[in-house]
mmCIF file of C-alpha atoms in Angstrom:
data_model
loop_
_atom_site.group_PDB
_atom_site.id
_atom_site.type_symbol
_atom_site.label_atom_id
_atom_site.label_comp_id
_atom_site.label_asym_id
_atom_site.label_seq_id
_atom_site.Cartn_x
_atom_site.Cartn_y
_atom_site.Cartn_z
ATOM 1 C CA UNK A 281 -48.411 -16.468 9.475
ATOM 2 C CA UNK A 282 -47.880 -14.861 6.146
ATOM 3 C CA UNK A 283 -45.101 -13.715 4.848
ATOM 4 C CA UNK A 284 -44.384 -10.267 3.092
ATOM 5 C CA UNK A 285 -43.035 -11.268 -0.709
ATOM 6 C CA UNK A 286 -43.015 -8.875 -2.844
ATOM 7 C CA UNK A 287 -44.833 -8.707 -5.694
ATOM 8 C CA UNK A 288 -42.863 -9.202 -9.364
ATOM 9 C CA UNK A 289 -42.788 -5.699 -10.738
ATOM 10 C CA UNK A 290 -43.410 -3.393 -7.181
ATOM 11 C CA UNK A 291 -40.314 -2.714 -5.126
ATOM 12 C CA UNK A 292 -40.064 -3.597 -1.439
ATOM 13 C CA UNK A 293 -38.342 -0.798 0.251
ATOM 14 C CA UNK A 294 -39.251 -1.695 4.259
ATOM 15 C CA UNK A 295 -35.908 -0.131 4.987
ATOM 16 C CA UNK A 296 -35.960 2.984 3.355
ATOM 17 C CA UNK A 297 -38.994 3.334 5.660
ATOM 18 C CA UNK A 298 -36.334 4.954 8.318
ATOM 19 C CA UNK A 299 -34.853 7.351 5.566
ATOM 20 C CA UNK A 300 -33.986 10.721 6.556
ATOM 21 C CA UNK A 301 -35.267 12.252 3.907
ATOM 22 C CA UNK A 302 -38.856 13.250 4.199
ATOM 23 C CA UNK A 303 -41.047 11.418 1.527
ATOM 24 C CA UNK A 304 -43.597 14.957 0.964
ATOM 25 C CA UNK A 305 -46.085 12.866 -0.283
ATOM 26 C CA UNK A 306 -43.744 10.859 -2.840
ATOM 27 C CA UNK A 307 -43.997 7.096 -2.533
ATOM 28 C CA UNK A 308 -40.862 4.944 -1.070
ATOM 29 C CA UNK A 309 -40.606 3.607 -4.802
ATOM 30 C CA UNK A 310 -40.127 7.116 -6.079
ATOM 31 C CA UNK A 311 -38.362 8.427 -3.952
ATOM 32 C CA UNK A 312 -35.609 5.350 -4.194
ATOM 33 C CA UNK A 313 -35.807 6.595 -8.507
ATOM 34 C CA UNK A 314 -34.923 10.081 -7.010
ATOM 35 C CA UNK A 315 -31.968 8.809 -5.547
ATOM 36 C CA UNK A 316 -31.274 6.685 -8.310
ATOM 37 C CA UNK A 317 -31.506 9.382 -10.709
ATOM 38 C CA UNK A 318 -29.371 11.948 -8.401
ATOM 39 C CA UNK A 319 -26.560 9.368 -7.960
ATOM 40 C CA UNK A 320 -26.360 9.046 -12.226
ATOM 41 C CA UNK A 321 -26.487 12.561 -12.255
ATOM 42 C CA UNK A 322 -24.252 13.761 -9.340
ATOM 43 C CA UNK A 323 -21.917 10.822 -11.344
ATOM 44 C CA UNK A 324 -21.880 11.630 -14.591
ATOM 45 C CA UNK A 325 -20.693 15.238 -12.968
ATOM 46 C CA UNK A 326 -18.270 13.704 -11.189
ATOM 47 C CA UNK A 327 -16.788 11.903 -14.725
ATOM 48 C CA UNK A 328 -17.329 14.946 -16.419
ATOM 49 C CA UNK A 329 -14.497 16.621 -13.502
ATOM 50 C CA UNK A 330 -11.911 14.182 -13.208
ATOM 51 C CA UNK A 331 -11.976 14.557 -16.789
ATOM 52 C CA UNK A 332 -10.848 17.805 -16.985
ATOM 53 C CA UNK A 333 -8.441 17.463 -13.989
ATOM 54 C CA UNK A 334 -6.697 14.299 -16.640
ATOM 55 C CA UNK A 335 -6.704 16.804 -19.432
ATOM 56 C CA UNK A 336 -4.515 19.031 -17.934
ATOM 57 C CA UNK A 337 -2.750 16.808 -16.491
ATOM 58 C CA UNK A 338 -1.823 15.897 -19.830
ATOM 59 C CA UNK A 339 -1.473 18.849 -21.238
ATOM 60 C CA UNK A 340 0.906 20.637 -18.624
ATOM 61 C CA UNK A 341 3.247 16.940 -19.379
ATOM 62 C CA UNK A 342 3.320 17.751 -23.362
ATOM 63 C CA UNK A 343 4.604 20.883 -22.354
ATOM 64 C CA UNK A 344 7.555 19.941 -20.055
ATOM 65 C CA UNK A 345 10.649 19.840 -22.572
ATOM 66 C CA UNK A 346 10.850 16.051 -23.842
ATOM 67 C CA UNK A 347 8.473 15.032 -21.898
ATOM 68 C CA UNK A 348 9.959 14.755 -18.530
ATOM 69 C CA UNK A 349 8.885 12.899 -16.030
ATOM 70 C CA UNK A 350 5.307 14.862 -13.924
ATOM 71 C CA UNK A 351 6.291 15.981 -10.209
ATOM 72 C CA UNK A 352 4.810 13.522 -7.871
ATOM 73 C CA UNK A 353 2.127 15.390 -7.307
ATOM 74 C CA UNK A 354 0.286 15.621 -10.167
ATOM 75 C CA UNK A 355 1.205 12.168 -11.406
ATOM 76 C CA UNK A 356 -0.793 11.162 -7.822
ATOM 77 C CA UNK A 357 -3.267 13.411 -8.305
ATOM 78 C CA UNK A 358 -3.699 11.745 -11.953
ATOM 79 C CA UNK A 359 -3.508 8.458 -10.219
ATOM 80 C CA UNK A 360 -6.895 9.840 -8.649
ATOM 81 C CA UNK A 361 -8.414 11.564 -11.228
ATOM 82 C CA UNK A 362 -8.332 7.870 -13.362
ATOM 83 C CA UNK A 363 -9.780 6.553 -10.366
ATOM 84 C CA UNK A 364 -12.433 8.118 -9.710
ATOM 85 C CA UNK A 365 -13.170 8.648 -13.268
ATOM 86 C CA UNK A 366 -13.874 4.054 -13.656
ATOM 87 C CA UNK A 367 -15.502 4.907 -10.319
ATOM 88 C CA UNK A 368 -17.976 7.616 -11.544
ATOM 89 C CA UNK A 369 -18.913 5.324 -14.668
ATOM 90 C CA UNK A 370 -19.418 2.191 -13.777
ATOM 91 C CA UNK A 371 -20.967 2.393 -9.950
ATOM 92 C CA UNK A 372 -22.957 5.769 -9.775
ATOM 93 C CA UNK A 373 -23.701 6.397 -13.978
ATOM 94 C CA UNK A 374 -23.841 2.412 -14.436
ATOM 95 C CA UNK A 375 -25.319 1.420 -11.495
ATOM 96 C CA UNK A 376 -27.749 -0.284 -11.543
ATOM 97 C CA UNK A 377 -27.959 -1.119 -15.583
ATOM 98 C CA UNK A 378 -25.637 -3.177 -14.332
ATOM 99 C CA UNK A 379 -27.457 -4.978 -11.593
ATOM 100 C CA UNK A 380 -29.930 -8.616 -12.597
ATOM 101 C CA UNK A 381 -33.223 -8.060 -13.823
ATOM 102 C CA UNK A 382 -35.708 -9.325 -12.470
ATOM 103 C CA UNK A 383 -35.920 -9.861 -8.293
ATOM 104 C CA UNK A 384 -32.584 -9.283 -6.187
ATOM 105 C CA UNK A 385 -31.346 -11.335 -3.206
ATOM 106 C CA UNK A 386 -29.638 -9.225 -0.617
ATOM 107 C CA UNK A 387 -29.419 -10.237 3.820
ATOM 108 C CA UNK A 388 -32.483 -12.420 2.822
ATOM 109 C CA UNK A 389 -35.179 -10.199 1.304
ATOM 110 C CA UNK A 390 -35.874 -10.138 -2.886
ATOM 111 C CA UNK A 391 -36.869 -6.869 -3.930
ATOM 112 C CA UNK A 392 -36.917 -5.112 -7.305
ATOM 113 C CA UNK A 393 -34.067 -2.855 -8.259
ATOM 114 C CA UNK A 394 -34.915 0.138 -10.301
ATOM 115 C CA UNK A 395 -33.892 0.641 -13.892
ATOM 116 C CA UNK A 396 -31.732 -3.144 -13.497
ATOM 117 C CA UNK A 397 -30.658 -4.755 -17.365
ATOM 118 C CA UNK A 398 -27.615 -6.754 -16.143
ATOM 119 C CA UNK A 399 -27.427 -10.062 -15.485
ATOM 120 C CA UNK A 400 -24.964 -11.930 -13.014
ATOM 121 C CA UNK A 401 -21.601 -11.306 -14.715
ATOM 122 C CA UNK A 402 -22.099 -7.862 -15.621
ATOM 123 C CA UNK A 403 -23.109 -8.021 -12.046
ATOM 124 C CA UNK A 404 -19.774 -9.656 -11.063
ATOM 125 C CA UNK A 405 -17.996 -7.131 -13.327
ATOM 126 C CA UNK A 406 -19.510 -4.329 -11.905
ATOM 127 C CA UNK A 407 -17.720 -5.666 -8.386
ATOM 128 C CA UNK A 408 -14.600 -5.706 -9.028
ATOM 129 C CA UNK A 409 -14.137 -2.714 -10.995
ATOM 130 C CA UNK A 410 -16.068 -1.081 -8.225
ATOM 131 C CA UNK A 411 -12.643 -2.403 -5.547
ATOM 132 C CA UNK A 412 -10.574 -2.156 -8.144
ATOM 133 C CA UNK A 413 -10.897 1.973 -8.352
ATOM 134 C CA UNK A 414 -11.849 2.672 -4.917
ATOM 135 C CA UNK A 415 -8.619 1.141 -3.716
ATOM 136 C CA UNK A 416 -7.139 2.557 -6.546
ATOM 137 C CA UNK A 417 -8.550 6.266 -5.621
ATOM 138 C CA UNK A 418 -7.866 5.568 -1.278
ATOM 139 C CA UNK A 419 -3.918 4.235 -1.522
ATOM 140 C CA UNK A 420 -3.691 6.936 -3.905
ATOM 141 C CA UNK A 421 -5.215 9.783 -1.755
ATOM 142 C CA UNK A 422 -2.856 8.495 0.920
ATOM 143 C CA UNK A 423 0.157 8.722 -0.864
ATOM 144 C CA UNK A 424 -1.641 12.164 -1.769
ATOM 145 C CA UNK A 425 -1.397 13.014 1.811
ATOM 146 C CA UNK A 426 2.607 11.674 2.721
ATOM 147 C CA UNK A 427 3.866 13.058 -0.509
ATOM 148 C CA UNK A 428 2.266 16.419 1.198
ATOM 149 C CA UNK A 429 3.192 16.351 4.551
ATOM 150 C CA UNK A 430 6.540 15.538 3.201
ATOM 151 C CA UNK A 431 7.004 18.503 1.300
ATOM 152 C CA UNK A 432 6.000 20.080 4.481
ATOM 153 C CA UNK A 433 8.428 18.755 6.422
ATOM 154 C CA UNK A 434 11.723 19.359 3.983
ATOM 155 C CA UNK A 435 9.958 23.270 3.959
ATOM 156 C CA UNK A 436 10.064 23.460 6.932
ATOM 157 C CA UNK A 437 14.119 22.183 7.267
ATOM 158 C CA UNK A 438 14.493 23.712 4.888
ATOM 159 C CA UNK A 439 12.979 27.305 6.726
ATOM 160 C CA UNK A 440 14.466 26.510 10.027
ATOM 161 C CA UNK A 441 17.816 25.291 8.318
ATOM 162 C CA UNK A 442 18.045 29.090 6.089
ATOM 163 C CA UNK A 443 16.602 30.759 9.772
ATOM 164 C CA UNK A 444 19.190 29.650 11.801
ATOM 165 C CA UNK A 445 22.050 30.496 8.628
ATOM 166 C CA UNK A 446 20.269 34.138 9.095
ATOM 167 C CA UNK A 447 20.433 34.456 12.906
ATOM 168 C CA UNK A 448 24.029 33.267 12.902
ATOM 169 C CA UNK A 449 25.404 35.558 9.941
#
């Protein structure tokens, strides 16, 4: 009875053998590294997009007379963009760099994470930030949906009132 334990310096990616992505003759290590690089690239693009949204909302706020409050929809979109900015930065871009170096044990399996450079503290900080800003993004999304629904219902009520007024007179 022999156990298949990963060797230092190799990645044990046996679970990725069932991946839906065709291997095209590449090893599991190269496929996993490509997925890590793709996550960092898409996270960078998402972070840039969130930054532009934040900039645009703040510019609109500065243009308002006497810095009045922003409309509720703009405030919700601002909170969503801030949450996405932090999630993209800490989860996608810095993702594997914050994971502890060496073998990582998950679900009773030990393997190496590519580009890992962190320690236990950075990993815990990343998990906290991930949970906090993912929850903030989800709550902002729910608030935006409710706000839009209220706007639609209010506009339907106003429209039907106007329609009754026009029909009566």
